[in-house]
Short mmCIF file of C-alpha atoms in Angstrom, two decimals:
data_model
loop_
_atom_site.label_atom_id
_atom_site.label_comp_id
_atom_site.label_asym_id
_atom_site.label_seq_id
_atom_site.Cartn_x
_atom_site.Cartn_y
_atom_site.Cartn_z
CA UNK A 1 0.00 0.00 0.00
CA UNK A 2 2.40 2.85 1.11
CA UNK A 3 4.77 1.60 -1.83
CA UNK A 4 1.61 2.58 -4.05
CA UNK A 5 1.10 5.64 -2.50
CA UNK A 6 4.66 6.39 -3.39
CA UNK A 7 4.45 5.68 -6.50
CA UNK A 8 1.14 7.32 -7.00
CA UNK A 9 2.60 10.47 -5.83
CA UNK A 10 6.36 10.04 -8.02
CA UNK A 11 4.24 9.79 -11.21
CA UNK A 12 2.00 12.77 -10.37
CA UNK A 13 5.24 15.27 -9.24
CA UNK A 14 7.33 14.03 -12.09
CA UNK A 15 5.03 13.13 -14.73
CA UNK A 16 5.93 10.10 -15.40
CA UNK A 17 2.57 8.87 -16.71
CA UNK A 18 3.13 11.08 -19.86
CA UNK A 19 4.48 8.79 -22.79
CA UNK A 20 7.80 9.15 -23.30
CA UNK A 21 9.24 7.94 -26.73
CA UNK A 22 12.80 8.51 -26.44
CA UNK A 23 14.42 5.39 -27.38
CA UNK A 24 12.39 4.20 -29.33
CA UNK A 25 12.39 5.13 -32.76
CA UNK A 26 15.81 3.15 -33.86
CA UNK A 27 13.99 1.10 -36.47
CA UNK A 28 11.11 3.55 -37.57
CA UNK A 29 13.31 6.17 -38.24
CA UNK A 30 15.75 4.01 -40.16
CA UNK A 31 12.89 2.31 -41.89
CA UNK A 32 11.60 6.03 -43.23
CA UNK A 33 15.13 7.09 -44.21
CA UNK A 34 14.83 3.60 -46.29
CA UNK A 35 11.64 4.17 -47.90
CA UNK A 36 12.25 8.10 -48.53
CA UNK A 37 15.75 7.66 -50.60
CA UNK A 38 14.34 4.44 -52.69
CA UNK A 39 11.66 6.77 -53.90
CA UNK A 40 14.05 8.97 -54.99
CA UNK A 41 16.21 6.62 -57.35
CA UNK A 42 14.17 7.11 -60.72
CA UNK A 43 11.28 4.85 -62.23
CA UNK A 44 12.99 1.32 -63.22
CA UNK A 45 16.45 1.48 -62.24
CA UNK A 46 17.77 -2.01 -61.79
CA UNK A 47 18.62 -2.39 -58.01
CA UNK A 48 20.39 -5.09 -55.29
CA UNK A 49 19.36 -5.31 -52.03
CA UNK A 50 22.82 -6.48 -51.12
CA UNK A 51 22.42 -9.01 -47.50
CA UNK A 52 18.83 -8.84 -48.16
CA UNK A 53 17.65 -10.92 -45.38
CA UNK A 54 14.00 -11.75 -45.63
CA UNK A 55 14.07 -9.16 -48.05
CA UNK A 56 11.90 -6.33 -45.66
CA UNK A 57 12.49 -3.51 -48.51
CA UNK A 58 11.67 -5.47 -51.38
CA UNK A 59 7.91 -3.57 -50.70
CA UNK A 60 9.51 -0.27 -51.31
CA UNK A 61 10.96 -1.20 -54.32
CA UNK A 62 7.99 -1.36 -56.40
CA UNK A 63 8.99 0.93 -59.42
CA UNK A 64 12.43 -0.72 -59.16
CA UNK A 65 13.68 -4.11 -61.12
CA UNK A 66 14.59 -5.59 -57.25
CA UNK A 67 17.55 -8.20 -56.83
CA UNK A 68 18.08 -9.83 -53.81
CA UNK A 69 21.53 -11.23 -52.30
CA UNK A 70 22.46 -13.16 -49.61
CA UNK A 71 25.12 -15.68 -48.13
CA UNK A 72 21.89 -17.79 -46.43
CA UNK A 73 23.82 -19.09 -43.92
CA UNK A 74 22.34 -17.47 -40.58
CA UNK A 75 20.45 -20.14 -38.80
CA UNK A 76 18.38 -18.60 -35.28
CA UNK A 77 18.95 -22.06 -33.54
CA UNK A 78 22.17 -22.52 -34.34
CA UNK A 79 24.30 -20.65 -31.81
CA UNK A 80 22.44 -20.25 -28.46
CA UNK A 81 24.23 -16.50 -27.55
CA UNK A 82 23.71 -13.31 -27.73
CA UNK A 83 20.52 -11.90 -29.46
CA UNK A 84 18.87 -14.13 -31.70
CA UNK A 85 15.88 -13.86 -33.92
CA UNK A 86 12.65 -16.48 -32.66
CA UNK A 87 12.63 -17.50 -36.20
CA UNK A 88 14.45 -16.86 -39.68
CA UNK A 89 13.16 -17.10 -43.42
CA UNK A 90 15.32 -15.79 -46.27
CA UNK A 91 12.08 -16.90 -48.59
CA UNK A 92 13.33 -17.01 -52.46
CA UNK A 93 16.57 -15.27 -53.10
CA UNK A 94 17.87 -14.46 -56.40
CA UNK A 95 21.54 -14.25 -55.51
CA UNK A 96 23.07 -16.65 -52.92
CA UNK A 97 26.66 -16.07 -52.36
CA UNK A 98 29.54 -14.13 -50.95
CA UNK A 99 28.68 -10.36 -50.73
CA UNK A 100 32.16 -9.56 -51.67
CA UNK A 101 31.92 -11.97 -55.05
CA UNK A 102 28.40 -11.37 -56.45
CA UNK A 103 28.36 -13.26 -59.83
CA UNK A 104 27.20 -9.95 -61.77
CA UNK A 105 28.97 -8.39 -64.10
CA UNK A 106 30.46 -4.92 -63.73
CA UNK A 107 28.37 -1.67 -64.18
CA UNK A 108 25.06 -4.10 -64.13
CA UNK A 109 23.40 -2.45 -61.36
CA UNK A 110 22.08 1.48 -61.17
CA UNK A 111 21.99 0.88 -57.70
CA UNK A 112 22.97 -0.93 -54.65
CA UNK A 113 21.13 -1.22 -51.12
CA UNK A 114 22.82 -2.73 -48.26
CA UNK A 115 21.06 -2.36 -45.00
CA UNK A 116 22.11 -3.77 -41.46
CA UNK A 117 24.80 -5.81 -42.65
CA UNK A 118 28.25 -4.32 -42.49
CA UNK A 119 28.67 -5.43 -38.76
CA UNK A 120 27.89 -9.24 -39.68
CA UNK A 121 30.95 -8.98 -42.70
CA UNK A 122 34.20 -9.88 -41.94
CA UNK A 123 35.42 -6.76 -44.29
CA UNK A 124 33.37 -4.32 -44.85
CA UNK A 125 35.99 -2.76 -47.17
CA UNK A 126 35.43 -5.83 -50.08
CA UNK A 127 31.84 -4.94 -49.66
CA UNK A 128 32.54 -1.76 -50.83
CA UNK A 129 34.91 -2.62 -53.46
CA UNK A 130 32.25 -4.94 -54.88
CA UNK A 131 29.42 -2.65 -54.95
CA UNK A 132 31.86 0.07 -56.46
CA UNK A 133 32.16 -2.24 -59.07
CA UNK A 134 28.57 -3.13 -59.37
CA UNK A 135 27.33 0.27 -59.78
CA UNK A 136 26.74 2.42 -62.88
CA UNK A 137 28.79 5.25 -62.97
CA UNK A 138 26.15 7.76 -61.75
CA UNK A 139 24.22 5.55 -59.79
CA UNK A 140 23.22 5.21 -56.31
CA UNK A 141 24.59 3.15 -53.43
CA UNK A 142 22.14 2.92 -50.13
CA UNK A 143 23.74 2.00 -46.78
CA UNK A 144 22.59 1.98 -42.98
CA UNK A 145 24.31 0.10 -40.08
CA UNK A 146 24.85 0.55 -36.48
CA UNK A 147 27.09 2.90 -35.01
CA UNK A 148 26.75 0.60 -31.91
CA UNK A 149 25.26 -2.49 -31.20
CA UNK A 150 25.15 -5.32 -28.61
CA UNK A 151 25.93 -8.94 -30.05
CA UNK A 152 23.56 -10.26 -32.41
CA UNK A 153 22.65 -13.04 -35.22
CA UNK A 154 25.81 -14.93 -33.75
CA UNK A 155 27.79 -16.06 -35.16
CA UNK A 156 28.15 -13.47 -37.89
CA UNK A 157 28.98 -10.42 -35.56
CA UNK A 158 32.00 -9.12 -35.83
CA UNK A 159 31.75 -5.09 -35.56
CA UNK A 160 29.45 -3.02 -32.99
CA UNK A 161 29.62 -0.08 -35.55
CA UNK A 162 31.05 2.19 -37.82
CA UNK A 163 31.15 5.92 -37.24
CA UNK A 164 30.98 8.44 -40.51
CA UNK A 165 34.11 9.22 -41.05
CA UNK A 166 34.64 5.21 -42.41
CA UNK A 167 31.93 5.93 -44.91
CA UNK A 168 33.53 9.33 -45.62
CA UNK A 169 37.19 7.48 -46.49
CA UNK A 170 36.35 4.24 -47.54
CA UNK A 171 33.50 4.96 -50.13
CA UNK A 172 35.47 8.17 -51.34
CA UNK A 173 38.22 5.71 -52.33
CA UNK A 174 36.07 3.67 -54.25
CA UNK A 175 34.41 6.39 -56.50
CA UNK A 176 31.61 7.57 -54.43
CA UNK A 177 30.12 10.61 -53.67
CA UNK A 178 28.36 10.81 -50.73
CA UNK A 179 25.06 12.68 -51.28
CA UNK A 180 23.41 12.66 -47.78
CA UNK A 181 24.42 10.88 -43.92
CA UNK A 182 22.43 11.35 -41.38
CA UNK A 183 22.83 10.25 -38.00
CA UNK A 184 19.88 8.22 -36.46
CA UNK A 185 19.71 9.61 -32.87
CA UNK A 186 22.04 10.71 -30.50
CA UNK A 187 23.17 10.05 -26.97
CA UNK A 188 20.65 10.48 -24.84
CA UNK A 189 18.46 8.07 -27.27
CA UNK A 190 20.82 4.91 -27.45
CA UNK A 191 21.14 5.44 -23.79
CA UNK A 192 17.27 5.55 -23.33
CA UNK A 193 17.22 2.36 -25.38
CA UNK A 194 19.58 0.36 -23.29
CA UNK A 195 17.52 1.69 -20.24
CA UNK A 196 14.53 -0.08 -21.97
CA UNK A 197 16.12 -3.04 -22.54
CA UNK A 198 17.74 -3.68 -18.92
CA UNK A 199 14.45 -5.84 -17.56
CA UNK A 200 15.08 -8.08 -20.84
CA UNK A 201 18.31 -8.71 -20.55
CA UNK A 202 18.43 -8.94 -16.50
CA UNK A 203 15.89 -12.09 -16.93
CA UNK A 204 17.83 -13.88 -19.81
CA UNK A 205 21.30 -13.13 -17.66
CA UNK A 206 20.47 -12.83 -14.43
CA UNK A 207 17.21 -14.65 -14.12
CA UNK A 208 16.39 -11.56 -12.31
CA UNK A 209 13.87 -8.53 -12.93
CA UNK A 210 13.43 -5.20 -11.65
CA UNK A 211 11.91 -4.15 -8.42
CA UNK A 212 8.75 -1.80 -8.16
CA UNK A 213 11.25 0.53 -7.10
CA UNK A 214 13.34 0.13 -9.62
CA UNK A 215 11.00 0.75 -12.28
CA UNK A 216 9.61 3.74 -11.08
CA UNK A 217 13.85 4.61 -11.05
CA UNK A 218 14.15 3.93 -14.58
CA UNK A 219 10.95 6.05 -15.64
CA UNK A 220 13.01 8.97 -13.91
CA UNK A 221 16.01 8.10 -15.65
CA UNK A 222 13.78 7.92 -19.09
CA UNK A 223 11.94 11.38 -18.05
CA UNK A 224 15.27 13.03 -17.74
CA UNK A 225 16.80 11.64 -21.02
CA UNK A 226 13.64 12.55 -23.17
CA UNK A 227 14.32 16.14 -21.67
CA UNK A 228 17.80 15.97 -22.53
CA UNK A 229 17.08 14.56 -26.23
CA UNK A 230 14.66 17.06 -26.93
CA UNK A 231 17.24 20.20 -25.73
CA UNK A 232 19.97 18.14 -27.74
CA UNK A 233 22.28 19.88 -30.69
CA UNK A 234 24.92 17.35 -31.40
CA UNK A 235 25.55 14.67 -29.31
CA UNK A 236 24.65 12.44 -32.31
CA UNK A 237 29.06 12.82 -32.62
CA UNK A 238 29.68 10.61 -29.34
CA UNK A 239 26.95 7.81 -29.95
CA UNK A 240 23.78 7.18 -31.96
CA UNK A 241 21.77 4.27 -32.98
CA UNK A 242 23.62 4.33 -36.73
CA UNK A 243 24.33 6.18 -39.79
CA UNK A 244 22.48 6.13 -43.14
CA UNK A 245 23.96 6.52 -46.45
CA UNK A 246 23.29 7.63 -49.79
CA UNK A 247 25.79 8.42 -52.24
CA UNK A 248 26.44 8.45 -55.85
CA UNK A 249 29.14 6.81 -58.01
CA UNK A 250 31.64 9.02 -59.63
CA UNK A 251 31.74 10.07 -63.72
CA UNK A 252 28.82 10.84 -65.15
CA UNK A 253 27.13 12.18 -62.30
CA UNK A 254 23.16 13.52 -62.14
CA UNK A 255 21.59 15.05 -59.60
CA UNK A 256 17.86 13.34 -58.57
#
């Protein structure tokens, strides 16, 4: 009783019954980037969805010829640590193979799409090198991965991130321009996020959860990062959820 009294009394003096969003909006924010720059690569371009996965974007690709790629390896019950998805289906892929030796030949794509993959490569950099040689002059290369991230879709984890000024070397040396990178988040958001995620990850590694008390300690903590986030300029430069990419290939270049 007096513990809900307490709390009762926290949430009216702090407002912690208003909805807070910060950390959140990782994916939803990364999925709009997605579906905003596809629209923008014109009418029946010929594009790969390089790692495609179970091929989430293909539905954004509808005025686009759509080619999907992957190594089809990753198995969900295969390797019992870290974060693993309940369930896997890569459904029909056109391309199975190495993402560093796509059997295309060169120039055959006007654009490339690679989404939440570079941390599961070994090197990044081949990936590069191969879509630099799968790309039109002039056309369009489409990346996102994390900035940070905890262990996940073990096995094939082997970076928590990449920061911007990777992108800004590594696809400069390989012909691109980089036409727009945008930082999803910032601080106080990945930290928020973490926050969330502490009563999961206490019960699959501790086999523990959080108190009453706790909770109520972790809306405060959320209250005071979603003030924080909202007063933010550019915190986005220590830590964010990831970076999205979309830049254009050298020679010929045209504006869209």
């Amino acid at each position: 009783m007096v513990m809900r009294i307490i709390k009762s009394l926290l949430t009216r003096i702090l407002g912690l019954n208003k909805p807070l969003a910060v950390g959140t909006k990782n994916e939803s924010t990364r999925v709009d980037w997605i579906r905003g720059n596809l629209a923008r690569i014109p009418k029946g371009a010929r594009i790969l969805d390089a790692g495609a996965g179970e091929q989430q974007f293909r539905k954004f690709c509808g005025h686009l010829t759509y080619v999907s790629q992957d190594f089809a390896q990753y198995d969900p019950k295969e390797y019992n640590s870290g974060l693993q998805m309940a369930a896997w289906d890569y459904g029909k892929l056109d391309i199975v193979s190495d993402i560093a030796a796509i059997p295309e030949p060169d120039h055959s794509f006007d654009a490339v799409m690679c989404t939440e993959v570079f941390e599961h490569i070994v090197n990044p950099r081949e990936a590069i090198s191969e879509f630099s040689r799968l790309v039109k002059p002039g056309g369009y290369l489409l990346i996102t991965a994390p900035f940070c991230s905890l262990t996940h879709f073990a096995p094939y984890h082997y970076y928590t991130g990449f920061n911007r000024f990777f992108y800004e070397k590594e696809l400069g040396a390989k012909g691109f321009d980089i036409l727009d990178i945008q930082a999803n988040g910032n601080f106080f958001e990945y930290v928020a996020q973490e926050v969330r995620r502490i009563g999961h990850i206490a019960s699959l590694y501790s086999k523990d959860g959080l108190t009453q008390k706790e909770m109520i300690a972790a809306n405060v903590l959320l209250t005071a990062l979603q003030r924080f986030s909202d007063k933010d300029t550019r915190s986005f430069e220590l830590l964010n959820f990831g970076l999205h990419v979309f830049a254009q290939k050298k020679n010929d270049r045209h504006e869209i």
